[in-house]
Structures are given as structure tokens and as C-alpha cells.
XYZ file of C-alpha atoms in Angstrom:
597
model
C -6.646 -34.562 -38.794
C -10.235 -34.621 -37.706
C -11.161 -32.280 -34.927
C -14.072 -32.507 -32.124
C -15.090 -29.916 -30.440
C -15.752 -30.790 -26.399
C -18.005 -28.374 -24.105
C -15.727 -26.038 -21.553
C -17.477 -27.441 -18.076
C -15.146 -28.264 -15.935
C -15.852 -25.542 -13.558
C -13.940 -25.501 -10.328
C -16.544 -26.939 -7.371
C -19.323 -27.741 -9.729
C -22.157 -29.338 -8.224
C -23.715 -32.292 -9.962
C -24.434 -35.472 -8.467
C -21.372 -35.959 -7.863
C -18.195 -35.897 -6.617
C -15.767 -33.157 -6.366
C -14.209 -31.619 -9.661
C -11.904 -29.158 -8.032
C -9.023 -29.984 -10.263
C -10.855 -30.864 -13.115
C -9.374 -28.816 -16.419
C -11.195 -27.309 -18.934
C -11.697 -28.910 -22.517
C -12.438 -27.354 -25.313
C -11.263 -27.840 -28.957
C -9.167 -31.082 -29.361
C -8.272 -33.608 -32.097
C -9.097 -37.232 -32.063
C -5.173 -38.179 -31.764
C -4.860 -35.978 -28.091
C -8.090 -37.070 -26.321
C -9.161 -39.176 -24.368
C -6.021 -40.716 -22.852
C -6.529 -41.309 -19.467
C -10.080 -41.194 -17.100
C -9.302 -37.846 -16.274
C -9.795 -36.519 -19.704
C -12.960 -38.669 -19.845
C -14.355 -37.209 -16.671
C -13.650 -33.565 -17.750
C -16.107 -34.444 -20.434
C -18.667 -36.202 -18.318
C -18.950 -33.206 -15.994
C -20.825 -31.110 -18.944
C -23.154 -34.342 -19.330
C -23.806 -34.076 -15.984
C -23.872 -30.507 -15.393
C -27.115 -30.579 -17.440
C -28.901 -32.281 -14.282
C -28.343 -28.647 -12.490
C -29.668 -26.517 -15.660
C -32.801 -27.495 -14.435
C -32.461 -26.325 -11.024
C -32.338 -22.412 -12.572
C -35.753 -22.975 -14.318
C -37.644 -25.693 -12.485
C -40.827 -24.651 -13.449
C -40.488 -25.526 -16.692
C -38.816 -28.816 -16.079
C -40.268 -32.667 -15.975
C -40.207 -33.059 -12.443
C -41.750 -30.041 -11.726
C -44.499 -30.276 -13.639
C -45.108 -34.149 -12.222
C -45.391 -32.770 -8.483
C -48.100 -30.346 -9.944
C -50.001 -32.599 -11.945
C -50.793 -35.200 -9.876
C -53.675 -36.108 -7.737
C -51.362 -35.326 -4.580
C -50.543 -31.570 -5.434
C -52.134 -28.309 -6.589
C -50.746 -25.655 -8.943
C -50.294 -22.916 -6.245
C -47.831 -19.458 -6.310
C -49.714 -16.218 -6.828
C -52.517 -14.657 -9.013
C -49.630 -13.650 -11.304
C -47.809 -17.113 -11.296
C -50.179 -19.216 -14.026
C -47.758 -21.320 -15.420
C -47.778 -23.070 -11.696
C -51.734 -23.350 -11.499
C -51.730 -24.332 -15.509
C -49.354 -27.380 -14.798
C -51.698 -28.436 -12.173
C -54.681 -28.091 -14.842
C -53.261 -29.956 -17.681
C -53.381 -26.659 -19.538
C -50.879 -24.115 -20.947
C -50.075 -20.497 -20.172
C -47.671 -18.647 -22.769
C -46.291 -20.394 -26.288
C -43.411 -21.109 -24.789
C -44.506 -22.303 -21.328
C -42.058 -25.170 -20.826
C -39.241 -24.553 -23.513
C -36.506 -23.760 -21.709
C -36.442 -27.240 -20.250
C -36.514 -28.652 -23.653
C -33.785 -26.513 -25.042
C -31.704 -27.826 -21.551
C -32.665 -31.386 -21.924
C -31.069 -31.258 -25.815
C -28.244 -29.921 -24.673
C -27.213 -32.956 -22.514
C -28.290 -35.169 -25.210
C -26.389 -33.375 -27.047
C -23.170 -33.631 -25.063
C -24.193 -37.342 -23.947
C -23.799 -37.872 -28.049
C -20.441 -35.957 -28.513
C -18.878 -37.714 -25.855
C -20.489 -41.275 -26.904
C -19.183 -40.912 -30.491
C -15.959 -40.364 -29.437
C -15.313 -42.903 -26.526
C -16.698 -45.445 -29.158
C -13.843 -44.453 -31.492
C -11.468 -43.746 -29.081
C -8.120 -46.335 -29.396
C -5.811 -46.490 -26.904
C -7.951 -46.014 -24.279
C -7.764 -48.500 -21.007
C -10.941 -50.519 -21.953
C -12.486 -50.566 -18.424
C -12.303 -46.746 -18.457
C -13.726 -46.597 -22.073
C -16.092 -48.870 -20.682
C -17.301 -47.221 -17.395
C -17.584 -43.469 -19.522
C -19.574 -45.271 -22.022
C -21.854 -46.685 -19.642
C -22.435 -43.057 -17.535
C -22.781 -41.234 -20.675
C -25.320 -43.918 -21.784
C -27.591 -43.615 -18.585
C -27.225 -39.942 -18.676
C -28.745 -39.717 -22.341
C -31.573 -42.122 -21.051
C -32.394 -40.599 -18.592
C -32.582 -37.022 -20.160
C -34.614 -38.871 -22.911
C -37.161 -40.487 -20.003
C -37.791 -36.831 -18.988
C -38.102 -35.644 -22.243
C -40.200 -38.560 -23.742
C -42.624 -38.778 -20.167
C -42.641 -34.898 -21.011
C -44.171 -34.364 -24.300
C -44.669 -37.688 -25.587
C -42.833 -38.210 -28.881
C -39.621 -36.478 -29.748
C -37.063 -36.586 -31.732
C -34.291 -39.018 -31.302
C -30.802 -37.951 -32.051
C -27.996 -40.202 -30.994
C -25.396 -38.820 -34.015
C -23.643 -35.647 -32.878
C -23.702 -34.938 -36.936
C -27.088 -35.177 -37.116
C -28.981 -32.091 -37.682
C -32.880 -30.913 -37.863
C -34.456 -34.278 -36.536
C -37.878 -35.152 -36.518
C -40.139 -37.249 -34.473
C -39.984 -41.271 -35.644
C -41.957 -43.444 -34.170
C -42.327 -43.412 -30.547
C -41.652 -46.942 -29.879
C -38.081 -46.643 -31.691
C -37.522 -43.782 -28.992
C -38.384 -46.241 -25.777
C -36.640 -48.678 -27.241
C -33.710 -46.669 -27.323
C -33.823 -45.697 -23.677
C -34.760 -49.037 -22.753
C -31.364 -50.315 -24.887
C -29.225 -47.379 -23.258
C -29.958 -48.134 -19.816
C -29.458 -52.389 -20.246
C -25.850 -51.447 -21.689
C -25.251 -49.166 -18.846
C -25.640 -52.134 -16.894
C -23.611 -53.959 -17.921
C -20.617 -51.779 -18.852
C -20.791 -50.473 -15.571
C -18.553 -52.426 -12.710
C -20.734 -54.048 -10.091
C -18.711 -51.697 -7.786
C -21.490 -49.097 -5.656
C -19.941 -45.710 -6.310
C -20.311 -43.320 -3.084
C -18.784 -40.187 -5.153
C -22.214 -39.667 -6.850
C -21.510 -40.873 -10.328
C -23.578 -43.250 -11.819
C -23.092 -46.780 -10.724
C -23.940 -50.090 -12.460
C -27.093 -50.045 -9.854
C -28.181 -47.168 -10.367
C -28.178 -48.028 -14.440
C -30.595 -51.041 -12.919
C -32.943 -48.961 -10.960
C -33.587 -46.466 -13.833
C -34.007 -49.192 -16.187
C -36.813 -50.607 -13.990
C -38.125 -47.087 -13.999
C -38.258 -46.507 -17.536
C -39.549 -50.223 -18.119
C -42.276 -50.074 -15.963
C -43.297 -46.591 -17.420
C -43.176 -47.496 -20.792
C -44.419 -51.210 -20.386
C -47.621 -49.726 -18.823
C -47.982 -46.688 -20.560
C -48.163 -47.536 -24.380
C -49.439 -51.218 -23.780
C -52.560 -50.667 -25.316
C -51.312 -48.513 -28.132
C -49.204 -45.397 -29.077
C -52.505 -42.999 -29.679
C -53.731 -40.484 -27.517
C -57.234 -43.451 -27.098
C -54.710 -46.145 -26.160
C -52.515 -43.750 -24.046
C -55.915 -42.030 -22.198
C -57.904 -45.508 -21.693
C -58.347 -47.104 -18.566
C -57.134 -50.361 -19.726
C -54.491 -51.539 -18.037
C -52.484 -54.198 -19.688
C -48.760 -53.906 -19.167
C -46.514 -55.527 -22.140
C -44.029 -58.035 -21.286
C -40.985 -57.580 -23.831
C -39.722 -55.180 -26.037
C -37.854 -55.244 -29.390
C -34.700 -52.941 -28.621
C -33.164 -51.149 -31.204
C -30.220 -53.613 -31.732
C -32.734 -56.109 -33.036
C -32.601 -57.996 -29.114
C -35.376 -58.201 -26.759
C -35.626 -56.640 -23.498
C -38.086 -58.996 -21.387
C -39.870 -58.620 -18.212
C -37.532 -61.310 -16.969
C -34.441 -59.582 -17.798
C -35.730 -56.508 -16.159
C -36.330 -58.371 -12.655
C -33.078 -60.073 -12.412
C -31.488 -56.640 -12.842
C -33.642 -55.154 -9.877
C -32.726 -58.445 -8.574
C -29.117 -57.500 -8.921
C -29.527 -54.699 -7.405
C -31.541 -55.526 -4.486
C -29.478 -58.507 -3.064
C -25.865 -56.666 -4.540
C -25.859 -53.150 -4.429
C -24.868 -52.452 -0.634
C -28.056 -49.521 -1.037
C -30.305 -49.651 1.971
C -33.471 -48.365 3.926
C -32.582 -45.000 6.342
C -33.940 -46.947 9.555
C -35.621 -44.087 10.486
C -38.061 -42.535 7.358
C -37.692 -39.047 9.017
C -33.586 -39.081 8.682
C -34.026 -38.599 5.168
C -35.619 -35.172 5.350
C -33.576 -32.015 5.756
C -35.561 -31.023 8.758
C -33.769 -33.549 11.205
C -30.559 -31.707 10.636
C -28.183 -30.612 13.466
C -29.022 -27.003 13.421
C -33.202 -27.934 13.680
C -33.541 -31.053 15.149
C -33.713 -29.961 18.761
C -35.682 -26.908 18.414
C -38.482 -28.506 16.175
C -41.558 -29.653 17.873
C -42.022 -32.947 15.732
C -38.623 -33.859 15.842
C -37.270 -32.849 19.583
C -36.570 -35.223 22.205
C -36.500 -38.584 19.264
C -33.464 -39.042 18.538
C -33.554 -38.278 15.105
C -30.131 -37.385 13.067
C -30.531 -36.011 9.285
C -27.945 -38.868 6.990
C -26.222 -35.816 5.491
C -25.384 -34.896 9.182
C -21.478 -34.684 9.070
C -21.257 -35.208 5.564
C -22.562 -37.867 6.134
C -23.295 -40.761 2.618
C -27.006 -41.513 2.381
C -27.211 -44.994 2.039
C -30.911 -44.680 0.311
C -29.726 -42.151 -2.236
C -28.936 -43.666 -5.191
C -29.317 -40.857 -7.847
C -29.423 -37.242 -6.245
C -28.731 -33.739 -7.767
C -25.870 -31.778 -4.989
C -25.608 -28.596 -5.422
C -22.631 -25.940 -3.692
C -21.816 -22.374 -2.815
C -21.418 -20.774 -6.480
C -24.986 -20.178 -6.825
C -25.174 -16.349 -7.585
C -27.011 -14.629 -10.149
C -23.551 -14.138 -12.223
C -23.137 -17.774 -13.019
C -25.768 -19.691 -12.486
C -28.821 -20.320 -9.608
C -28.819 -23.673 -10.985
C -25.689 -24.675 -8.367
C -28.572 -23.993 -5.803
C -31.656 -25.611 -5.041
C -34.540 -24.264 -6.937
C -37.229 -26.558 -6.039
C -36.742 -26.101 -2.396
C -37.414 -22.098 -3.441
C -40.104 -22.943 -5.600
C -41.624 -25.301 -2.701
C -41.630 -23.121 0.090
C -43.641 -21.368 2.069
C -45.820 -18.502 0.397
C -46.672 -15.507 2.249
C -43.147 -13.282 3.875
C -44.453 -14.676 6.917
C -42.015 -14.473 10.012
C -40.010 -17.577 10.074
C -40.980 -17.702 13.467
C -44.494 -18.670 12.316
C -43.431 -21.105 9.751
C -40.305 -22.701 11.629
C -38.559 -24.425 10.460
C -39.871 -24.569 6.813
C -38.154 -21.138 5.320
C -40.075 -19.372 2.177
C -40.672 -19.484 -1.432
C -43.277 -19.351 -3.893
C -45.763 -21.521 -2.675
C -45.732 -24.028 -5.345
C -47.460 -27.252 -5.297
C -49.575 -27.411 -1.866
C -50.132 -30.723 -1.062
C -54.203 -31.605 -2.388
C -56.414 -31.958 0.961
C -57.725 -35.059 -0.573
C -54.241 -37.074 -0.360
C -54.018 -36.134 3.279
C -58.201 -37.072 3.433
C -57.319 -41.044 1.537
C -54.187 -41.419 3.793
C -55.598 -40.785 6.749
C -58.499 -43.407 5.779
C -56.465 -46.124 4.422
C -53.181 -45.854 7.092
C -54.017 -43.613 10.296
C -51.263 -45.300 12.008
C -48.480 -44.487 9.686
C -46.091 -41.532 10.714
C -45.136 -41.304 6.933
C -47.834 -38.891 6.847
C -46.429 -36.293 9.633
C -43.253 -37.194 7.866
C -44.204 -35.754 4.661
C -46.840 -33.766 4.862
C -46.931 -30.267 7.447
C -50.483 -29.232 8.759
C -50.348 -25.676 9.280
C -52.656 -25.775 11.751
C -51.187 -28.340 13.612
C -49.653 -27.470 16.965
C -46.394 -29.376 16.129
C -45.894 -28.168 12.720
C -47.049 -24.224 12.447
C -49.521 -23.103 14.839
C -48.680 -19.595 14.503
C -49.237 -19.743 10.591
C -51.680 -17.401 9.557
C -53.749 -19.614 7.047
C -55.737 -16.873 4.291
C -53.262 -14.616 5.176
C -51.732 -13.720 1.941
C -53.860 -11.601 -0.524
C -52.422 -12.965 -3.637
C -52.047 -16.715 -3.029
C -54.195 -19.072 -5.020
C -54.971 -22.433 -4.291
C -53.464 -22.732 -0.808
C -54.243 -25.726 1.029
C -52.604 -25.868 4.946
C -50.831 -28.373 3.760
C -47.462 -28.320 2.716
C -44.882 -30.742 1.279
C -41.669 -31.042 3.383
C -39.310 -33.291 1.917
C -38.228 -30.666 -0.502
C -38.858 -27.474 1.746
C -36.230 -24.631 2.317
C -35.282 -25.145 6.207
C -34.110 -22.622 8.203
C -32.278 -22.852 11.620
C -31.791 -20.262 14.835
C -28.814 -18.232 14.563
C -26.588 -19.042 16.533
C -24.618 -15.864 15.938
C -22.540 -16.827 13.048
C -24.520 -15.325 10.427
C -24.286 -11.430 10.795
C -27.143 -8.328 9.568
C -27.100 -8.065 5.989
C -26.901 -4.203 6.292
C -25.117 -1.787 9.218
C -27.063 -0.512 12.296
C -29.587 -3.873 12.066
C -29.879 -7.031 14.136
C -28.794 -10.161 13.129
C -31.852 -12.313 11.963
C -33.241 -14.578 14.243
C -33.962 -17.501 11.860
C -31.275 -17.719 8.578
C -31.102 -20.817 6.023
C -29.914 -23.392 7.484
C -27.070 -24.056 5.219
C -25.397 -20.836 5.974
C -25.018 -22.566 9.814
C -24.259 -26.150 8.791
C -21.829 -25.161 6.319
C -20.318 -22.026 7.511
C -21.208 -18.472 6.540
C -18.525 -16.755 4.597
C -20.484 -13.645 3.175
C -23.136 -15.573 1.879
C -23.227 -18.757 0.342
C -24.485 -16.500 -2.731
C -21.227 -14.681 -3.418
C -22.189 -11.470 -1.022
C -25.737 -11.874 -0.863
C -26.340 -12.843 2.773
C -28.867 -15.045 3.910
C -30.577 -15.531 1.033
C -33.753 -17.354 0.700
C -33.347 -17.787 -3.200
C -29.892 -18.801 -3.538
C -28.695 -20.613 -0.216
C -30.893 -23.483 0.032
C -28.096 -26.495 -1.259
C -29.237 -29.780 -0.101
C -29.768 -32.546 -2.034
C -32.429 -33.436 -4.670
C -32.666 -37.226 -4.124
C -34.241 -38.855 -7.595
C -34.392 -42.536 -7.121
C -34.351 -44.078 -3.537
C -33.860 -47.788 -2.733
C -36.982 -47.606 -1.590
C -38.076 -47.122 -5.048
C -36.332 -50.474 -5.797
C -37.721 -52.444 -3.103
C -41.411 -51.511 -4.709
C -40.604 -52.262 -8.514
C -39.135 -55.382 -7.019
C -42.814 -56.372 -5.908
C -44.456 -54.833 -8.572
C -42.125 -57.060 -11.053
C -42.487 -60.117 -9.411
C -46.082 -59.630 -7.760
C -44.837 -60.254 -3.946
C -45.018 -58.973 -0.825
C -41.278 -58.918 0.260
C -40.233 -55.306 -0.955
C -43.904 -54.006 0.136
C -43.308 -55.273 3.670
C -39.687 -54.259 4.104
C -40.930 -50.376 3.232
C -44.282 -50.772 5.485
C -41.872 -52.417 8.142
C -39.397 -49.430 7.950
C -42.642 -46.881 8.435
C -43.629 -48.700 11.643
C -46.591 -50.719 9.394
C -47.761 -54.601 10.037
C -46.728 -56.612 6.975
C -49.519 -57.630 4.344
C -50.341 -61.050 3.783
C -50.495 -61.180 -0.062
C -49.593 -59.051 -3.280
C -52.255 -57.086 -4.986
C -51.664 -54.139 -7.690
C -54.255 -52.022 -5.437
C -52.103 -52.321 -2.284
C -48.912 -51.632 -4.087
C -50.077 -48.675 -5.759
C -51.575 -47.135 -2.238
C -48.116 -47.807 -1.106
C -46.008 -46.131 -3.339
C -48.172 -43.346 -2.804
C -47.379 -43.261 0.277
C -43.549 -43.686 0.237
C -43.142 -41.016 -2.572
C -45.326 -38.622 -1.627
C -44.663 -35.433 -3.195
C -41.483 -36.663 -4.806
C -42.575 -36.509 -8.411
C -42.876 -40.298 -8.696
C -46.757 -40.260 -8.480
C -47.835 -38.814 -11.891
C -45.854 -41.937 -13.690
C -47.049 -43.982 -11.978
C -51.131 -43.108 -12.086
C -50.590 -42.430 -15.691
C -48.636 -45.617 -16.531
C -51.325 -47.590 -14.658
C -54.202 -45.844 -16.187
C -55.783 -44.197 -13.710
C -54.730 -41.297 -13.891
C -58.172 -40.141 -15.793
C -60.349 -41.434 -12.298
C -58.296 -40.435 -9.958
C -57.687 -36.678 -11.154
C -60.894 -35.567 -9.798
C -60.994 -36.256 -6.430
C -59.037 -32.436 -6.677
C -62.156 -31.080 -7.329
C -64.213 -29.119 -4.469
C -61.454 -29.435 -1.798
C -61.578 -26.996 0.164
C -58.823 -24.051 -0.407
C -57.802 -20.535 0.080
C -58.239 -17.921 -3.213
C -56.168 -14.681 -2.223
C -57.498 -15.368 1.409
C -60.905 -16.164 0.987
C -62.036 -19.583 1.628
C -62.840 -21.100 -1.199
C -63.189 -24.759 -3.399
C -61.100 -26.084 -5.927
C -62.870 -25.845 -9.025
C -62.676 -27.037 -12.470
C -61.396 -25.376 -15.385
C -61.215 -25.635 -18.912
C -63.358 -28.708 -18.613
C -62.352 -30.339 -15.796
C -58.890 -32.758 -14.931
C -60.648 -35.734 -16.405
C -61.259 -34.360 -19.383
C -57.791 -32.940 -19.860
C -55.716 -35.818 -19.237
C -58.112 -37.534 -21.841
C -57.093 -34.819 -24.447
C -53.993 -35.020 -23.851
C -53.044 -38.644 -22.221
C -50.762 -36.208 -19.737
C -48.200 -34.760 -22.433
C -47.547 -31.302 -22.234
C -47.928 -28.853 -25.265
C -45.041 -28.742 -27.762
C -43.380 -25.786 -27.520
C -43.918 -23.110 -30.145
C -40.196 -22.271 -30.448
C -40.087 -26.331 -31.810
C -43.232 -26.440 -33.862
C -41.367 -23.876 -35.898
C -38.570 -25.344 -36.495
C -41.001 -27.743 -38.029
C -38.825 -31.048 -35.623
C -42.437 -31.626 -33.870
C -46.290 -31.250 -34.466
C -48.420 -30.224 -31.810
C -49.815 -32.690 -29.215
C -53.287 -33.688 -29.200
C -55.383 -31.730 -26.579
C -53.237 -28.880 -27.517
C -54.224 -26.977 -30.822
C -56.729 -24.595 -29.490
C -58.264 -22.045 -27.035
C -59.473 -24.794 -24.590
C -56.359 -25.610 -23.433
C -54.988 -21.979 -22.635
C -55.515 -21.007 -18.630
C -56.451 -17.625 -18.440
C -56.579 -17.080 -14.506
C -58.080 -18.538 -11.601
């Protein structure tokens, strides 16, 4: 009898996106004729496909998202003089062999489990169809998505959707979209029009990505699949694509699924734009400037469901150094404040590396095109501002390159007063006067790190939210070129409606609404202006290891990069020899290597 051989995942209080998996028991080698048999067995599986979305999380600097915060027009590279792999991402260069490798090793690996489990729910008999039906359609959305990172990544790569299959090369690109494209529409509709509030993967969630990945790829290779096509500023979106299983995938199709998911979903705005944002929690609210005295309650408050969230990464108290710092936050780390300043000075954004510093020139455009809208102070904290961190000391750090005052907050490490529950980490010293908020919220039981304490790496465990309904609300107007899901999102940020559609004033207001969410660098690439806009970086003014300073060009300049490369990042070496991939265009010589600011 055949055997398959499942991945061992089920770990007691993993944290995915997801639900609870406390009970959840291991699987490991099993024949065909034992598993699955009920939805239990099938979720044991599906945890592994989804614990992939937290391997990330222990090396986001290699990772997709990651490098879209830094690459964009909105954020710089950042960290210190030793951390070049932040300032390269920003560049559109490269800074090792193997600068990004890890999260393409990751990303395979929940392919690679999305395909093991795929193959056998499609051969599974027995098997209560609607639960064959809803694994199916999670495992399908899960490959796509990993795919979308993957493919937005570096471009072409190989597609493997046989668990057999071994040593695949790239194929044509537009077989790979087409693939995603075909994975996400049958998520849709395998999936129950039921919204899920456990944090699985719901049928409108499948709907959201696939207007995501449609609107990426429409845009993106509608001139062409060569680096020309890819780089030009021609914008010419296609309208239908050939899927894999010989049907087509129009335009039309795509907007009654946003459609769907718009009028059906039960998703909804946060009333209040600032509720979304860890800062408004309980333990903060009251004792930050910006937020005291308006009322303002963070939705996770309580445990409280955000009704915007419709794909997040959670993450838990097992993040320690002997399992894995992916169960913790690492992008609020990476994000926060440089420097070992005293939190008093930087309250109530805690520390980190001081990636991605939001680009004075985002703050300069959205001051001039919106003065009025409090998205800005929402997002975006002014160091020198007397409500955000008037005691920061701005050049104050010898080593940190490319700081900005500004800094990103809807991803920031927050940190709260004690209020005596958290204890010193060593005997004979005071308590600290500012710990991570989580370890208040939560409770403090030794440290949320296993023993740690309050620990600035590790303890940081609110959500990573991926797509908002917001998001939905803009494709919707993008799709159908109206005003309603423009005005519904200005509306929500306190903004007077617009009277007509234009492509301008959507794109100025999903920058807006997404700022510093990783959403931008799609977007300007898959619109094709990504080559224009990249300069406005240039001769902003900065701090270099606190002197003032300009950001400055290098290796040729951001214009010239992205037209090299069209935005890709450099194949890793580890997979040109393995002889899967070539190298990227933009990529095969000294001109791309960063050596140092």
C-alpha cells in the first residue's frame, strides 16, 4: 500500500493566522487507506501550510514584504553602517550571494506542503465532500499566495504543483500567473460563502487575493514578459487571461468576485482609522499624547475580532530562540526605533533596528495633496513633533544610516507603563518603567519569551494584517472605474467625497490608505511608474551616523535600477547552482553589488 509522508506541525499553540490548534495531533508517516478521514486530520495538515506564513517572521529581511516596504518611493533602506542588506533593498541592489535565499528556501517549503496535501485531498475517497472541498480550497489560496510572493519576488520561477516532481525549471512566466490566477478562482468557489472569524482562509478572502494578484499581473506584464515591457512606462492593463485549465479568467469575472465580496462578506471599515493601530491599545491609549482624551479603543482590545482584517499573520508566547522567533513579530523588531534610546523619549514606539524610515518626500506629497487628512498623523510619527517624540534625540546615533524623523507606526513595537506586573529582569534592580506592551495586555508569566523578560526581540505578538477591506473597497473602484469604494475610504479618514473616477486620484489614495504596509511597491510597479516616481528619494534630507546629510544615489541612481531590473530581485546563488533559475537581468555584474553608504 502506497505511503505519503505528511509534515509533523501540529505544534501545541501555534500561531498562524489562525485559530487555535491546542489539540491538534501530530502527523507524520501515514498510508493513503488511514488519512484523511475526518476535518480534523485535514486541519492537522493545513497547519504546516500555514505555519509557513510565520517562517517568515524569523527572517523578514529576506522576505517579499520586507523588501516591498524598502523599495518603494515611501521608505528608505535604514538599520546601521553594518546592516547593507536593509539599505541594498532600498537601492534595488544586492549585498551577499545569498542576500534573500532564505525566504526562497521558506516560500518552497509551503509550496511544497500546499502540493502534498493537494495531491492527496484530490485522491482522497471517503472523505465528506464539503470538507474535501473547503481543505482543497485553503490549500489552493495558500499555494497562490506563496507563489504571488515568490513570482512579485524574483520574477519567473519555477512552478511545481506535483509533490513527485523534482529539479524544476523556470517555464514561461505567463503559465506561472496563470496558475495563481486559476488557484485563487477555485478557492473561490470551493470555499463556503460563510466569513470565517477563526483566521482561516475564507471564500472572501480567496476573492480579495484574487483581485490582488489580477490587478498585479494584469498591469504588470501587459505590455510584455521582458525586462523593456516590464520597465516601460506604458501602461496598458490586459483584460483576460488564458488559465491553465484552458478557461479564461476576465476582468468581468474578477469584479463580480470583489463584488461578492464587497456587498457579502460581513468585512467592514474600523470607524475610526486609528483603532487599527496597536498604539490605541488599553495599556497606551491614555498616556499617549495623540491618542489621550479621543476616545480611541485598539479592535484587538479584549480579544477583540477586527472586522477589517481579512488575512493577518497572529503570532503567541512560544517565541524563544529554542524553537522559533518566527511565533513573534519580526517586522515590528525590524521596524522600530533605532538608537537604545530611553523609551521615555520614544514613547510609546519601543526599539528595533531602524528599518525602513518613512522617505521625507511621502510626508512632503501628502501634506501637499491632503493637509486635512489625519491618515497622515495616523501613520506616520514626526520625531520632532510635540505629540509624537519631542524628547527624541534626532542624529543621535553614531551608526544609523539613512534616518529620516520619520517613522512608520502601523507596524511599530509599542510599549506601555508598568504598571507593576512585569518585575526586574535581574536581583537588586528596579522594575523598568516602560516594558512591551504585550507582556501587560496579556499577562507576564516570566516572559512571553520562555524566561527572557521583557524582551524587545521576542515579545512584540500583535498582528500582521495583509489584506484589509479597505484594500477591497479600492480594487472595487479601480475595477470598475468609480468613485463609490474611493469615497467610502476618504469618508472613513474624515475626507469630502470626489466627484468622479480618475486612475491619478485612485492611485494618490491608495497611497495614502496603505502607507507603509507593503502594498505600495505593487502597485507603482504594476502601474508603471515605478521608474518616475523612484527619484523623488533622491536629495531628501537625512541623517548619516548623525551628521546631516542628503540621500544620494548609488550605483546609478533608483531610476536606472528599476529599469535594469523591472523591480525583481537577484536570483539567489544557492538556486543558480542548482541550475532551476538563470540570473535576472540587472543582476550579472559589479553594478548591482552595494558596497556601503
Amino acid at each position: 500500500m502506497k505511503k505519503i509522508f505528511l509534515f509533523a506541525v501540529a505544534v501545541a499553540t501555534m500561531g498562524l493566522t489562525s485559530c487555535d490548534l491546542d489539540n491538534v495531533e501530530n502527523v507524520g508517516e501515514m498510508s493513503t487507506s488511514e488519512f484523511p478521514k475526518t476535518d480534523a486530520d485535514v486541519q492537522a495538515v493545513l497547519a504546516g501550510v500555514y505555519q509557513n506564513l510565520n517562517e517568515m517572521n524569523a527572517n523578514p529581511q529576506c522576505s517579499f514584504l520586507y523588501n516591498a516596504c524598502l523599495a518603494s518611493d515611501d521608505q528608505l533602506g535604514g538599520g546601521g553602517t553594518n546592516d547593507k542588506l536593509m539599505q541594498a533593498e532600498d537601492l534595488l541592489c544586492n549585498y551577499n550571494a545569498d542576500m534573500t535565499n532564505q525566504f526562497y528556501v521558506d516560500r518552497y517549503a509551503g509550496v511544497a506542503r500546499a502540493n502534498t496535501l493537494l495531491n492527496v485531498l484530490y485522491n482522497a475517497d471517503g472523505l465528506n465532500e464539503d470538507v474535501k472541498n473547503k481543505g482543497i480550497g485553503e490549500a489552493l489560496f495558500l499555494r497562490a499566495f506563496y507563489y504571488y510572493e515568490l513570482a512579485s519576488m524574483y520574477g519567473n520561477v519555477p512552478l511545481v504543483t506535483d509533490p513527485e516532481q523534482q529539479n524544476v525549471t523556470q517555464g514561461d512566466v505567463t503559465v506561472l500567473w496563470a496558475q495563481i490566477l486559476q488557484d485563487l478562482r477555485d478557492a473561490c468557489e470551493l470555499l463556503p460563502a460563510v466569513r470565517r472569524s477563526d483566521g482561516r482562509i475564507d471564500k472572501y478572502t480567496a476573492e480579495a487575493m484574487l483581485g490582488r494578484a489580477w490587478l498585479f499581473y494584469t498591469g504588470m506584464y501587459g505590455n510584455g514578459t521582458d525586462i523593456a515591457a516590464l520597465a516601460s512606462t506604458v501602461y496598458k492593463p490586459l483584460t483576460s487571461v488564458t488559465l491553465n485549465d484552458e478557461t479564461t479568467l476576465t476582468k468581468a469575472d474578477v469584479i463580480a468576485y470583489i463584488d461578492d465580496c464587497v456587498n457579502n462578506s460581513g468585512y467592514s471599515l474600523v470607524p475610526d482609522f486609528r483603532n487599527l493601530w496597536a498604539y490605541t491599545n488599553k495599556t497606551v491609549v491614555k498616556d499617549y499624547p495623540y491618542t489621550a482624551g479621543k476616545d480611541l479603543k485598539w479592535v484587538e482590545d479584549d480579544n477583540g475580532v477586527n472586522p477589517e482584517s481579512m488575512f493577518a499573520i497572529k503570532f503567541n508566547k512560544k517565541a524563544s530562540w529554542s524553537t522559533t522567533i518566527g511565533y513573534s513579530n519580526g517586522y515590528a523588531l525590524h521596524f522600530g526605533v533605532r538608537g537604545g534610546q530611553d523609551y521615555a523619549k520614544t514613547f510609546p514606539f519601543g526599539q528595533g533596528w531602524g528599518a525602513g524610515p518613512v522617505a521625507p518626500n511621502l510626508v512632503k506629497d501628502w501634506k501637499a495633496a491632503e493637509p486635512t487628512d489625519m491618515r497622515l498623523q495616523a501613520s506616520i510619527a514626526d520625531c520632532l513633533d510635540t505629540d509624537e517624540m519631542p524628547a527624541y534625540t534626532k542624529g543621535g546615533w553614531a551608526d544609523y544610516v539613512q534616518e529620516s524623523g520619520f517613522y512608520a507606526k502601523k507596524w511599530s513595537p509599542i510599549v506601555c507603563k508598568n504598571d507593576g506586573s512585569v518585575p526586574a529582569s535581574d536581583e537588586g534592580q528596579d522594575p523598568p518603567a516602560y516594558v512591551v506592551f504585550e507582556n501587560v495586555m496579556y499577562g507576564y508569566t516570566g516572559g512571553l519569551s520562555g524566561g527572557y523578560g521583557n524582551n524587545l526581540q521576542l515579545d512584540n505578538i500583535h498582528d500582521l494584517v495583509l489584506i484589509r477591506f479597505a484594500d477591497v473597497l479600492l480594487m472595487q473602484s479601480e475595477l470598475k472605474e468609480d468613485v463609490t469604494g474611493i469615497n467610502k475610504v476618504r469618508a472613513r479618514a474624515g475626507l469630502s467625497p470626489i466627484a468622479s473616477y480618475s486612475l491619478a486620484a485612485l492611485q494618490a489614495e491608495r497611497r495614502w490608505e496603505f502607507a507603509c504596509e507593503g502594498i505600495r511597491w505593487n502597485d507603482m510597479r504594476r502601474w508603471h511608474i515605478a521608474a518616475a516616481v523612484l527619484d523623488k528619494q533622491l536629495n531628501q534630507d537625512i541623517y548619516y551616523c548623525g551628521n546631516p546629510d542628503k540621500n544620494t544615489a548609488h550605483n546609478g541612481g533608483y531610476q536606472a535600477r528599476y529599469i535594469a531590473t523591472a523591480g525583481f530581485q537577484k536570483m539567489p546563488e544557492t538556486q543558480i547552482s542548482l541550475n532551476t533559475v538563470v540570473q535576472n537581468p540587472g543582476w550579472t555584474d559589479a553594478s548591482s553589488e552595494y558596497t556601503g553608504w
